[in-house]
Coordinates of C-alpha atoms (C1' of nucleotides) in Angstrom, one line a residue:
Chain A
X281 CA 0.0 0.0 0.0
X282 CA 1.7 3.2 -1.1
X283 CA 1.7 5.7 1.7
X284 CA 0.2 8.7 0.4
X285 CA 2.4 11.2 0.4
X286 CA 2.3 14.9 -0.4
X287 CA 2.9 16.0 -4.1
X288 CA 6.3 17.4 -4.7
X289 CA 7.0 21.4 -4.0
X290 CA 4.5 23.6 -5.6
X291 CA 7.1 26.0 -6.9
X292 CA 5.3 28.9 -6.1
X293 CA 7.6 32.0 -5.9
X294 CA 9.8 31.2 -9.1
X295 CA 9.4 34.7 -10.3
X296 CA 7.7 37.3 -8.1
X297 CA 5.9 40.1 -8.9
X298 CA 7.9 41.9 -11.8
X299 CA 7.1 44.9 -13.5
X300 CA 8.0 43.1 -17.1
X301 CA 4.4 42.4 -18.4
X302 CA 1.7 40.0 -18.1
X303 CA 3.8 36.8 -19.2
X304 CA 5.5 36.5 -15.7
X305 CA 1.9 37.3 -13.9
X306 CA 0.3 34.6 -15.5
X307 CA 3.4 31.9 -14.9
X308 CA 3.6 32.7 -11.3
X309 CA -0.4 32.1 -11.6
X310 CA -0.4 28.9 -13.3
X311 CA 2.3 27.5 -11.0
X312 CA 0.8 28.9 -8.0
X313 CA -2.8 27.1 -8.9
X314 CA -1.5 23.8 -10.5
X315 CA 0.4 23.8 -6.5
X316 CA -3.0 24.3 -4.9
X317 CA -4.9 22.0 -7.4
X318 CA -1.6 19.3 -7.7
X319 CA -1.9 19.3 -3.8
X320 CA -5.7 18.6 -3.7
X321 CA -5.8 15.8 -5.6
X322 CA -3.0 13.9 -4.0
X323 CA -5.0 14.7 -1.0
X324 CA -8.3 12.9 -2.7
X325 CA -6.4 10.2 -3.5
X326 CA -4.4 9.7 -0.4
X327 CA -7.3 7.5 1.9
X328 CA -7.2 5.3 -1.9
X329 CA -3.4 4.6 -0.9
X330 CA -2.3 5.8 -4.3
X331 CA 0.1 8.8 -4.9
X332 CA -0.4 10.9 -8.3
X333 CA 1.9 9.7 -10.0
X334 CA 0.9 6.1 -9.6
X335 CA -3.2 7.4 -10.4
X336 CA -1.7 8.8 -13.9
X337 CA -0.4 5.7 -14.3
X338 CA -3.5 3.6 -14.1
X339 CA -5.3 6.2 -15.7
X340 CA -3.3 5.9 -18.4
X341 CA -4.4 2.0 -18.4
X342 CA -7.8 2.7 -17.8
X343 CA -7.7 4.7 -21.1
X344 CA -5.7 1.6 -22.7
X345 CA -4.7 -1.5 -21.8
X346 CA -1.9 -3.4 -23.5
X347 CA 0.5 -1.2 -24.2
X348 CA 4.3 -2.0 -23.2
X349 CA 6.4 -0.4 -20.7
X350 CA 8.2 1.7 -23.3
X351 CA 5.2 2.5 -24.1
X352 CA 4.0 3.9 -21.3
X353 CA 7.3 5.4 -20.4
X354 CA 6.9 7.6 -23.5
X355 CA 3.1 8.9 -22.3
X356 CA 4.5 9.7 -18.9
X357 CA 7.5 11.3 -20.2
X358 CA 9.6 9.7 -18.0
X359 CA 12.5 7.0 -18.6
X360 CA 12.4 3.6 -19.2
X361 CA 14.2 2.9 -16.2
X362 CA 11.2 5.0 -14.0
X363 CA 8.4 2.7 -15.4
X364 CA 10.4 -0.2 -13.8
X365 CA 10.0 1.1 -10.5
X366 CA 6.7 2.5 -11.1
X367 CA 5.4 -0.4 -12.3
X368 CA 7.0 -2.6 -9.1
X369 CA 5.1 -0.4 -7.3
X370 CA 2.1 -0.2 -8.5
X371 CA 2.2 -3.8 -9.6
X372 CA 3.0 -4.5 -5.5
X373 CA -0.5 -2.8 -4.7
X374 CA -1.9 -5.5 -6.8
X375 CA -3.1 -2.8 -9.5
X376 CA -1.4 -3.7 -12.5
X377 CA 0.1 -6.8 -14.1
X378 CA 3.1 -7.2 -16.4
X379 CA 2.4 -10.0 -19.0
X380 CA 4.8 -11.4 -21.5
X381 CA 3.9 -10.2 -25.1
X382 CA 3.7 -13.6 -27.3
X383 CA 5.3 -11.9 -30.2
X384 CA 8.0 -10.5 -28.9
X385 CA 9.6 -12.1 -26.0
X386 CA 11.8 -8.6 -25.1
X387 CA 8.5 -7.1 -24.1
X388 CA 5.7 -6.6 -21.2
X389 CA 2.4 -5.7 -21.7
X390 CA 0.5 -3.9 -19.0
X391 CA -2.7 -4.7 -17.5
X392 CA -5.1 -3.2 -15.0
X393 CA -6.1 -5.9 -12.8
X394 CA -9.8 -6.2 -11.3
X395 CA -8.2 -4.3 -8.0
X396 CA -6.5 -1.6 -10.3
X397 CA -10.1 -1.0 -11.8
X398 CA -11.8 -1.1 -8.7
X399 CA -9.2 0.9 -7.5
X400 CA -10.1 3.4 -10.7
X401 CA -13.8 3.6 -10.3
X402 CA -13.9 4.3 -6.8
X403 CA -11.0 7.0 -7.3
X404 CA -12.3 8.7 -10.5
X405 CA -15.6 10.2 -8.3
X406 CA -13.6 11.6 -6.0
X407 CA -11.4 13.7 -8.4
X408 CA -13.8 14.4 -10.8
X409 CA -16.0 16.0 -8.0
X410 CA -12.9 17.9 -6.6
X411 CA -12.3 19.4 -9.9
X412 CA -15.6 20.7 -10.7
X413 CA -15.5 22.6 -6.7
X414 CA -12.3 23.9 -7.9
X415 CA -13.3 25.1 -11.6
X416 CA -16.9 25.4 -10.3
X417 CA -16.6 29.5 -10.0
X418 CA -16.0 29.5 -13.9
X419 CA -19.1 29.6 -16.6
X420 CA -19.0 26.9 -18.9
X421 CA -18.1 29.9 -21.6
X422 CA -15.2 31.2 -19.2
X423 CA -14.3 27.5 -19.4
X424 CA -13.9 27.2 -22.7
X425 CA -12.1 30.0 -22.9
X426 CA -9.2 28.3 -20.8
X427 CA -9.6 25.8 -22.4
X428 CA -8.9 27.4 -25.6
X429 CA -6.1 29.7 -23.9
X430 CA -3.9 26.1 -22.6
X431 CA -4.6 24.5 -25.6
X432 CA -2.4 27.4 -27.7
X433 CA -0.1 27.3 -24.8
X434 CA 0.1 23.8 -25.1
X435 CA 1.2 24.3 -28.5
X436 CA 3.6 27.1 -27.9
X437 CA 5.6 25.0 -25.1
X438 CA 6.1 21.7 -27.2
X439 CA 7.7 23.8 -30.2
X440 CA 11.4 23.5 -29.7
X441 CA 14.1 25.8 -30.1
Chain B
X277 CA 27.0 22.3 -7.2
X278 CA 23.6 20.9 -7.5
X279 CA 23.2 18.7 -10.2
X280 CA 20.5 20.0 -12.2
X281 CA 17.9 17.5 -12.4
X282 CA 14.6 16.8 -14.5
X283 CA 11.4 18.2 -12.7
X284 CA 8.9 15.8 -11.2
X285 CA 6.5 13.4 -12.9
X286 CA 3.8 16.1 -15.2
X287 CA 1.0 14.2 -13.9
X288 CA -0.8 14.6 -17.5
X289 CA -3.6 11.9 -17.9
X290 CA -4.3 12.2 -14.4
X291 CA -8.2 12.4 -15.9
X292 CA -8.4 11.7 -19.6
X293 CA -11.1 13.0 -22.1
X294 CA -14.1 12.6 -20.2
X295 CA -17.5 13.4 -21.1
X296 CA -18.5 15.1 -18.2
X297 CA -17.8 18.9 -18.5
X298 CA -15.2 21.8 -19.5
X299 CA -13.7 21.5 -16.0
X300 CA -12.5 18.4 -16.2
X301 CA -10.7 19.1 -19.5
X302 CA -9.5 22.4 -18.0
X303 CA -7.6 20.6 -15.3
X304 CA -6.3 18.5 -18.0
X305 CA -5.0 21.1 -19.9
X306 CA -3.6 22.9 -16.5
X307 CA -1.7 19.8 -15.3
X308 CA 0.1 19.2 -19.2
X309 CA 0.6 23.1 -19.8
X310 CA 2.3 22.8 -15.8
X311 CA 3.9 19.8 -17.0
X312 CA 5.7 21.1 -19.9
X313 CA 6.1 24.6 -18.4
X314 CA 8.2 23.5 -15.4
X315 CA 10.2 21.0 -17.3
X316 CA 11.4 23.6 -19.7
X317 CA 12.0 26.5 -16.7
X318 CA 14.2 23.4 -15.0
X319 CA 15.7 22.7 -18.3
X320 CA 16.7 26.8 -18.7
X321 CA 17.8 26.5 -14.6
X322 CA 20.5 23.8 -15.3
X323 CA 23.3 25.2 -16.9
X324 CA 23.3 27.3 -13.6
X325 CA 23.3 24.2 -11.7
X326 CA 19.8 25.0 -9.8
X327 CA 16.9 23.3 -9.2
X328 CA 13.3 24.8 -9.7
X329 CA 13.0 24.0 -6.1
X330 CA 16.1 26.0 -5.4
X331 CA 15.7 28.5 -7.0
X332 CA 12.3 29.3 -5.3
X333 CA 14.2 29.6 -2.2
X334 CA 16.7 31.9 -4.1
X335 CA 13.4 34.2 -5.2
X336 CA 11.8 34.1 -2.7
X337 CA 15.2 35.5 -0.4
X338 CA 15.5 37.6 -3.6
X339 CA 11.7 39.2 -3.2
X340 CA 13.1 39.4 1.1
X341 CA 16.4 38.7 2.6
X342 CA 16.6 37.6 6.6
X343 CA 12.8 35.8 7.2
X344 CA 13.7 33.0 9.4
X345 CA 13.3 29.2 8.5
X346 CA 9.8 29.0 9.6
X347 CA 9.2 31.7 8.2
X348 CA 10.5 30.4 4.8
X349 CA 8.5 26.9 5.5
X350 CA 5.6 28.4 5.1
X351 CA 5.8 30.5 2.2
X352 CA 7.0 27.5 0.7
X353 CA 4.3 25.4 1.9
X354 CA 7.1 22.9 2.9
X355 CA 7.4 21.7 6.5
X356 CA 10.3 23.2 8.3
X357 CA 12.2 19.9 9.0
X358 CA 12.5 20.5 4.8
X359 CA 13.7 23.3 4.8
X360 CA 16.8 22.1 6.4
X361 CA 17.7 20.2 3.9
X362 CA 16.9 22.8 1.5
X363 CA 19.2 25.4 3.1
X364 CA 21.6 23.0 3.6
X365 CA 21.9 22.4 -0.2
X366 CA 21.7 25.7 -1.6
X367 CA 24.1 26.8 1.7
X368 CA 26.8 24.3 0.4
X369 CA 26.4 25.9 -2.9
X370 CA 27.3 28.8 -1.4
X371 CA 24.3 31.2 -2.4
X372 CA 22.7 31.4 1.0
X373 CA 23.6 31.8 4.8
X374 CA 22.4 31.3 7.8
X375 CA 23.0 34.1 10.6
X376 CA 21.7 33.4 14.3
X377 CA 19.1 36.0 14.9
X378 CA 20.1 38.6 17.5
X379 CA 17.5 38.9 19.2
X380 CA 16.2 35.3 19.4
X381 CA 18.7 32.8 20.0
X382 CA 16.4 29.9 18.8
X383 CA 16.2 31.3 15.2
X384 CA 18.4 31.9 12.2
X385 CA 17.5 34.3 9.5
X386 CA 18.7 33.8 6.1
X387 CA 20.4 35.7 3.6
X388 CA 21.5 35.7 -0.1
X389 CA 25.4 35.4 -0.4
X390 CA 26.6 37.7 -3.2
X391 CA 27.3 34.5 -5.3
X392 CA 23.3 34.1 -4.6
X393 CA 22.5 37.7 -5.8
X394 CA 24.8 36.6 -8.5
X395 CA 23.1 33.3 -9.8
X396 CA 19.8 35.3 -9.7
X397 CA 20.8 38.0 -12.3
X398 CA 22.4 35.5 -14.4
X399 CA 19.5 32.9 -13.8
X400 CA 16.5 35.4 -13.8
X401 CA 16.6 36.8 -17.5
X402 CA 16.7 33.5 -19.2
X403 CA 13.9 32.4 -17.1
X404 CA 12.0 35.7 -18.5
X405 CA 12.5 35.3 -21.6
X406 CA 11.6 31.6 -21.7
X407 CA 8.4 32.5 -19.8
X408 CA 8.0 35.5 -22.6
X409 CA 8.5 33.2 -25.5
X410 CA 6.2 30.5 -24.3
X411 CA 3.1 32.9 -23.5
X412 CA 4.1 35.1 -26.2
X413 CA 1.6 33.6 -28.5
X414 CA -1.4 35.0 -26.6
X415 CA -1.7 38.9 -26.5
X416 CA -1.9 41.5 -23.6
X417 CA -5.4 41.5 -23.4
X418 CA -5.7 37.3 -23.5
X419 CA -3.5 37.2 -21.0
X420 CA -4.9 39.7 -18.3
X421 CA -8.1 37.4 -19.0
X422 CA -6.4 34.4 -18.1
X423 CA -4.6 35.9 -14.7
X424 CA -8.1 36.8 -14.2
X425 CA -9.3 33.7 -14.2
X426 CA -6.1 32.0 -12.6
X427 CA -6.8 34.3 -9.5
X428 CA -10.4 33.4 -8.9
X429 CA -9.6 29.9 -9.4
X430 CA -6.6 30.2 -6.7
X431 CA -9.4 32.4 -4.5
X432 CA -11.4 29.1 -5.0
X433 CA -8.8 26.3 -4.3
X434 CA -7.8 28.1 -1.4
X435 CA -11.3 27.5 0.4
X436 CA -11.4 25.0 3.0
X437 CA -13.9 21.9 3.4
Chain C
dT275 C1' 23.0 -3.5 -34.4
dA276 C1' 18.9 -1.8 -32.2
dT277 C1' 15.4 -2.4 -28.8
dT278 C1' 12.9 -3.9 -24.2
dG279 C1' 13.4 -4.3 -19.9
dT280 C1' 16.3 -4.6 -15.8
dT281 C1' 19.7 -3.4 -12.2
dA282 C1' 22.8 -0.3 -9.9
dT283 C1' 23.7 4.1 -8.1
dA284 C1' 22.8 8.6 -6.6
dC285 C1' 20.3 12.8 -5.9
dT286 C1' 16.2 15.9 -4.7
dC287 C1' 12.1 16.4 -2.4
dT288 C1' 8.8 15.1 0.8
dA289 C1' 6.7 13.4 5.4
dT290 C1' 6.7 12.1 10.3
dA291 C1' 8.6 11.8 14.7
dA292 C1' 11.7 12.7 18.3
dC293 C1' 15.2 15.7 20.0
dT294 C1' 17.8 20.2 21.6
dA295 C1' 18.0 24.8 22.8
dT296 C1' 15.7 28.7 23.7
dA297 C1' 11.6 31.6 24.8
Chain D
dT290 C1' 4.5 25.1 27.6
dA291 C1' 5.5 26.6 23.1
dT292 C1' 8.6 27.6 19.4
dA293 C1' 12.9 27.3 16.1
dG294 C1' 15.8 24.4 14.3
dT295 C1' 17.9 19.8 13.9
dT296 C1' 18.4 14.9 13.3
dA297 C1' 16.8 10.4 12.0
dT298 C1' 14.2 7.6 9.1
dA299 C1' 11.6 6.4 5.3
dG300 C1' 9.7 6.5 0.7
dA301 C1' 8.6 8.4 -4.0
dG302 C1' 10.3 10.1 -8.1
dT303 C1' 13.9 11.2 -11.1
dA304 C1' 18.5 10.7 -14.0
dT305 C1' 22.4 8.2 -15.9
dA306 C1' 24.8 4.2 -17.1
dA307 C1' 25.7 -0.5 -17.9
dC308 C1' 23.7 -5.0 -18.7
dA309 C1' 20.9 -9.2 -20.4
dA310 C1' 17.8 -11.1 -23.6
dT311 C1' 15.7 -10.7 -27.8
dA312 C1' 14.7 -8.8 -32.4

DNA sequence: TATTGTTATACTCTATAACTATA
DNA sequence: TATAGTTATAGAGTATAACAATA
């Protein structure tokens, strides 16, 4: 049982109030709520026994069974190496199963076991309700509207260079 | 010399596309736009051998020299038995210091060294100008909507119960 | 040769609890 | 008694590098 644990630091201060335009205003924003909101839902899922991380993970699952480790390492954008020890761990809560693929004998495929989907529906209440207090104060048009603003942000911040 | 590491696990698919409203797909959005934002401020903190968790210290000593630990735990929102370890790291770097408060023996204050001032103007403009270029692509007026809305929504996730 | 997964190692950050010194 | 800081312990997550088995 994994034992709930805070999320990491919320980063909060990384640039303070500066004169130079609306840019930093909104960063130190977004960092400051994805803190608040980052700390929430580890708090939500603590009394499940599962930490963020190991919830995106079986999210991930939910969404897809199947898929390999590399896989997987590549939607968390995280190592190979990290989805070892994730998966240990999550596969010690009796969530998730590692099964040989039959075609190619280098390779796991991962599996939601009936716990990990129990574990998921029971969860998924929980933060969906927590995230519509949290966005609640929003119209559905305001909504959209941040939705439409992180989407082009989204965008900006994968470009490279 | 801290050795510049990746920032946590993004937490993207903590809730995948879901049916049930535009909050939902809002905190999506938040937590991969967080996601990709911090990894890319760590990324542009590294050659400077600093952490994003570091440098919040830094900032926030920046903002206000000589607040005492405590003081520092909880603008953080770190417990102070972290900040020990925190100090102790960016101390052995060499940008910060601890001086026994005068008037209370119990407590230390901290300061920036002037190798800390120092690693904040060479650290702060790159982390401007990143923050510049990635919400460049929304314009003045999009983003004093979105600050708008980031500051209700902390106002919101601020609220107990 | 390239890829999948593993192990080994090390570091940062976090949490809790017990402790010291001072107030 | 309460507070500031420390130490001890533990665990999660991350990164890198080297390795085995398989493709």
């Amino acid at each position: 049982m994994s034992p709930a644990r805070k999320p990491p630091q919320i980063s909060l201060p990384v640039l303070n109030d500066d004169p130079r335009g609306w840019e930093v205003k909104v960063a130190v924003a977004v960092l400051q709520f994805h803190g608040r909101l980052e700390r929430r839902m580890s708090e939500a899922l603590s009394p499940h026994g599962v930490t963020l991380a190991q919830y995106d993970v079986l999210m991930t699952l939910w969404h897809g069974d199947g898929i390999t480790q590399q896989e997987l390492a590549e939607r968390l954008l995280v190592t190979k190496a990290n989805v070892v020890g994730l998966i240990d761990r999550v596969g010690a809560a009796g969530w998730v199963e590692r099964r040989p693929d039959p075609c190619d004998r280098r390779a796991n495929r991962l599996y939601l076991t009936d716990a990990g989907r129990k574990l998921a529906i029971e969860a998924q209440p929980g933060q969906f309700a927590l995230v519509r207090k949290i966005f609640g104060g929003l119209s559905e048009e305001e909504l959209q509207q941040m939705h439409a603003f992180l989407e082009r942000l989204n965008g900006a911040s994968t470009e490279c260079g």
